[in-house]
Amino acid sequence: MMMNRKELFGWGLGALVVAALAVLPLWLQSDYVLSLLISVLMYSVLATAWALFSGPTRYVSLATVAFFGLGAYTTAVLSESLPWPAVLGVALVLGAVLALLVGLATLRLSGVYFVIFSFGLAELTKQLVTWWEVNITKEIGRYVFVEITQQHIYWQLLALLALVLGLRALINRTRLGLALRVIGEDETVAVHVGINTTRAKVLLFALSAVFMTVTGAVMAPRWTYIDPSIAFAPVISFQTLIMALLGGAGALFGPLLGAVPLVLLFEYLSAHFPNHFSILLGLVFMVIVYLVPRGLASLVQRRRSTR
Amino acid sequence: MNFLDVLLAGATLGGLYGLVAMGLTLQYGVARIMNLSYGEFLIAPAFLAYVLVTGLGWSPLAVLLLALPLGFAVQWGVYQLLLTPLVRRTGAGPQLEVDSILATFGLLFVVQGVMLVIFGGNYHSYDYLSVPVNILGSTVAANRLLVLVAALVLGVGLYLLMTRTRMGTVVRAVAVAPRFAPLVGIQVRQTAALAFGLGGALVACSGVLVSMFLPFSAAMGTLFAMKALIVVIMGGVGNLMGCLVAGLLLGFAETLVASFVDPGLTLAVNYALFLVVLLVRPTGLFGRAAR
Amino acid sequence: MLEVRNVSVRYGQHEALHGVSLDVAPGEIVVMLGANGAGKSSFLKALGGMVKAEPGARATLGGADLMQLPAHRIVEAGLALVPEGRGVFGDLTVRENLQLGAHPARARAGEAQMRERVFQLFPKLAQRLNQAVRTMSGGEQQMVAVGRALMSQPEILLLDEPSLGLSPLMCKELFAALARIRSLGVGVLLVEQNARQSLAIADRGYLIETGRLVGAGSARDLQNDPAVRRAYLGAAAVH
Amino acid sequence: QEAPKSVRIGWAIAKTGPNAGGTATTVTPNYQMWVKEINDAGGLMLKAHGKRVPIEVVEYDDRSSSEEAVRATERLITQDKVDFVLPPWGTANNLAVGPTYEKHKYPLLAATSVTDKAPDLAKRWKHAFFFLGTGTQYAEALVGYLEEARKAGKIGDRIAMVNIADGFGVELSNAARKAAARHGFTLVYDKSYPIGTQDMTPILNEVKGKGADVFVAFSYPPDTVMITDQARVIGFNPKVMFTGVGTQFPMYKAKFGAAAEGIMGPGGVDFDSPAIKDYFARHKAFSGQEPDRFASTVQYAALQVLQQSIERVGKIDREAVTQEIRSGSFDTILGPLKLENQLFNNLWWVGQWQSGEFYAVAPSNKKGAKPAVLPKPAWK
Amino acid sequence: MSALLELKGVTRRFGGLVAVNGLSLSVQAGEVVGLLGPNGSGKTTAMNLVSGALPCNGGEIVFDGRRISGLASHQIARLGVARTFQLVRVLGGMSCLENVEAGLAFRPQGLHGRAARERAQQLLERVGLGTQAVLPAGELTYIDQKRLELARALALAPRLLLLDEWLAGLNPTELQQGIALIRSLSADGLTLLLVEHVMDAVHALCTRCVVMNAGTKIADGPTREVLSDPQVIRAYLGEDENDAQAEAAHA
Ligand SMILES: Nc1ncnc2c1ncn2[C@@H]1O[C@H](COP(=O)(O)OP(=O)(O)OP(=O)(O)O)[C@@H](O)[C@H]1O
Ligand SMILES: Nc1ncnc2c1ncn2[C@@H]1O[C@H](COP(=O)(O)OP(=O)(O)OP(=O)(O)O)[C@@H](O)[C@H]1O
Ligand SMILES: [Mg+2]
Ligand SMILES: [Mg+2]
């Protein structure tokens, strides 16, 4: 495939930014800023991975935390017995397998039915893990004591982000990207132009899920203690979705435009207005919805197109 | 444990699930607003009941009389003030789904935040009609029975209203094709606001009823909203009978599992049942085409 | 009497209709001819309240100015529209669609009678009362759309390509029915590509091109006008 | 060396989310009251500087999320540079922030976390202190008490037990299971139920049919209330009824009043102690609500430990303060308090509602313990 | 010579309604066959069965010697069967070019990138949309959307093209253009099965017609013969114009 100069420039710039971000913690002294960056990165990866599938196909998924939690649990169970890369590898495989199963099961669902199905699925996963821990292992919480520092987590998340963004950019250029957009517009048309919608959807769903799972695995060491309510907290799914939608799930950098400011906003509000956090957050949300109709990405695009 | 016990417990619990979901199915089914703040509007009337009952000595049934119109008015206002701009802007197209999710998500936080400021994060509970009622040798709490009765009456009544009357048909017409409804003289915005308000009245009603026997806190709204979503989708969007049937099914499943298998699996079985229903019927028990 | 003056419609930058004026009297069939994209549908939609006309437009019917009315009041004032693409309530049944057609207060009184008329016109509908309209064939849905509009007992009936998708037999029956509807004193404004058949039953006609009225006349004159024959009646008609 | 303008104390607790309920009952009022009392007295006495220095608070909302709790703690320590950090509510969150405290060598005074891992964790984390005991301690105390009752011929040897499928419930039921076996009791029912269960009737009906004299529920506040309520409705009245967190809450008292008579739960207070009476009065006056009768007193006592340690060291020297907490003896509302291996063991394990108050009944040999009412009287 | 498309006793039910009832027909390569019938007689359903949008309840469909009933739509499309829809379905949020590129990309030896763009432009020009290439498809008029749909179908380089009332709603001038376009497609060797109610078009295009009524085939043969079959006239075409008017006058 040929790349024109502009695209080459884009890739080059992207690589540069990633490199700059990668050396940041070496120079950065504050643990706190680092941990804030970790949060930013975590949601950036999750939202971008979410949009990888849901952006073009418009299937809104609330299953994010099912995969994220699966990853976290993989770490919790295996981190003492396997080397770290192997743990991530296992998480990746598990995520892919679960996603393939789910993807194949949900093919007939669309619209809000898919949304709530995916939510139910995450809750079911949580319930089953809970039951298993309570009745089989007889320990509900698990401790993760591994030698992974914050910096490692940061680098790993950054790598994931670079990967998922690069992958999304690549897919957009390929036939698969076109197929997904056609599916998003009209699935009947999609099959009649010869698109194997099942394969495209399941493939992308699995790809997106793999990123979520690995993110969960990478994040687990930050908490030491993991139980199903922590690892499978539905709020993670909702925040991911809100960030992607607010930023604009259709654009490559849309999810980032949602995730970065929102994580910072959460942080700012909970730090400065701990007792009125909810109210202010809600108001900010509503203001954004009313003033920025098509996601933050549209603002940037509009600016660009009027220039 | 005898079978009638299981049946009664399942029915009261299922009635609760169904009742809690009815308002949402109207709101989403007709006004096409995925109201994520739904649960907060269940908890707020519960607090109202708490204050009036423990503070002023009202009877919760009297609170109900106040909460119904109030719930209607509040949600009607929410639709008119907050949601119509979105409906206008998006022309009720697919973007409305996204915008309404975001806006009601914001509203959720605002309402919850206000309740937290006023009532704190504590659990609240009071005692009302917590007396045994004997039915063919099985006992059930009067307040829970009341919920079942309310669910049956409201569910069946509204279902008949929606399917057997002209007004019901009008409401459903707005639900299926808001763009074309004016062609037959239907005022879309008013009808949608009406349905939204009606949903508000229903959720207020369930909030007051729930406060009679479930301890609640300001943070608990989302739990109810999520449960309601499951029931709405399982029953088929916009279908009140679906709500009732799905609620009862979940209630029975939960009680059966708790009695005969393992109470630890109740919620797992509930979700599994929900997923299986969707896999077999992708638009819910009573649903028509997905949109 | 429907008197329309100076209707313009704009989609963003693009003005699709420029100051169109025309009249439809009770008991007459008026046909509107024009190439695709000429703005016929936009005109009907503006009258029916589905798109907003530019300021300055007027459309009086029985003393009311339709342009000042909110969309849902227009049908109450006596104007019914069968829009392009039918606009039926797909998830509702045939019965419910017809019932909704009679939703305006003006239509309540004679509802049962009107229903019988519609069934005479489209017997298929009587057989399929409980079928969801979404699951019907294209032509069947067209019948529902026309039937629903009739149910509101309009003074003026606007039809946007009602014969689209109807079989030749149904098409003939539809035009015959329109002739009968006219005899009830209803004014019919018809947008049709099937110029031959529509001019055959019409009283008058208008020609529209790129958003402007460019001609008008009695149906007979139009039928015989060579330019019209060439553009709208086609070579096939000249044998 | 110049005296600091203030002692900065930070906390990141759940003001929203699922943990907000527990936090609002047990944690927030105590933190706030403690600060207010100290500041009203002019501040903490720092001997090294020879003056009282007021407390300045930095507070965050962790939104009931471990990730937020960890980050907020990091922010308090590294950005706000607070002198001490007070932990969030609940076992899971205390464990989640543990490593951060340890890394920065800040003392962690965990007063709302119950875990059998506490002794191990205390070895791993030199700066962590566990005030609320281990699951085994509660279970042993309860079963030990039951054994006495059995010996006295008051109850049989059948126990029915349920627990919530969450940290607290699982820890305690695991411990109770072992304790029951050790003391020769039979568990005729032993099941867990998930968080969010909205009806306890099936479980209670089932348990009722098992003919157990003892019913133990390691439950959370909403289910504790539901279990009590529904047991009353179906007329299930075991000789011993023990319910979990929430039994000790003021809300429970308000709702059940006299009907609670004879119900047991973890915790309890010695109402004959003037210090406790005084604490209750102050708490009520300060926050408008009574404290809970389980972790609240311990929470407050832990704060007293911190206060006294700082004042004894006389300056902001965390290492010294930590050392003092580890080895000192303190005078608290619970009486003299001394930690052993970073653990506080001298707790009330079992309490019981008796004529409108939740008295401590076990350990029965501890000063201030009330004799338990057995069997539980009929429902009112 | 064997048929390119063959339906053998194909049946499709919706609940109690048998929409297509034991339908058998064949289309030879290069033919233009009209599928006619009253409204609701099952034509669109038959098209849906061929294109795989609906599964058959009975019978089998053979395309180019290969059984395609039971295959998924996308497989059938890739074998060389393209279609348009009675109610147009364009990808409203995408440009005309992208709509056609969607057709080009997923056929065997699909095109992507620059080659696809060029080919798409050619196809748009062929259906008369050359100047609207960059417009979002949702903004086209109904008729232009139909054209776009045809271009998208052609992009698949099909051997059999199914057109469902593609000529409906055209005025005579446009109709003539449309007929000419379809003729040229046929001349290029494309086989066509078209559902049409516009008799002028049927006369002009179809060498052979199949007429359905209530799900069954009632006539099959050369166009002129079929259209003068009394059964077809009674069910589908109606009596002569004057008779119809006379009837209306009576009523
Ligand atoms: N929603 C819309 N947005 C933008 N432009 C539109 C829209 N609807 C119609 N147009 C434009 O307005 C013009 C007139 O369209 P209209 O549908 O009224 O024509 P018409 O005469 O009914 O054509 P047809 O015979 O194709 O139905 C066309 O150029 C069309 O592209
Ligand atoms: N999904 C469905 N559910 C129920 N009935 C259906 C469904 N689809 C089609 N039908 C019925 O099957 C019959 C055949 O429909 P079909 O669309 O094939 O007709 P058609 O011949 O294409 O008619 P037209 O010329 O009006 O387009 C109709 O009576 C229709 O109502
Ligand atoms: Mg038109
Ligand atoms: Mg058809």
Short mmCIF file of C-alpha atoms in Angstrom, two decimals, chain A residues 74-75 78-91 146 148:
data_model
loop_
_atom_site.label_atom_id
_atom_site.label_comp_id
_atom_site.label_asym_id
_atom_site.label_seq_id
_atom_site.Cartn_x
_atom_site.Cartn_y
_atom_site.Cartn_z
CA THR A 74 -5.61 -12.93 35.07
CA THR A 75 -2.90 -10.90 36.70
CA LEU A 78 -1.16 -15.82 37.58
CA SER A 79 1.25 -13.03 38.48
CA GLU A 80 3.02 -15.09 41.13
CA SER A 81 3.43 -18.19 39.02
CA LEU A 82 4.23 -16.80 35.57
CA PRO A 83 6.65 -14.19 34.26
CA TRP A 84 5.01 -10.88 33.47
CA PRO A 85 5.01 -11.10 29.66
CA ALA A 86 3.41 -14.52 29.93
CA VAL A 87 0.69 -13.09 32.18
CA LEU A 88 -0.09 -10.47 29.56
CA GLY A 89 -0.05 -13.15 26.90
CA VAL A 90 -2.54 -15.26 28.77
CA ALA A 91 -4.77 -12.21 29.33
CA VAL A 146 4.41 -8.11 41.85
CA ILE A 148 5.83 -3.77 38.63
#
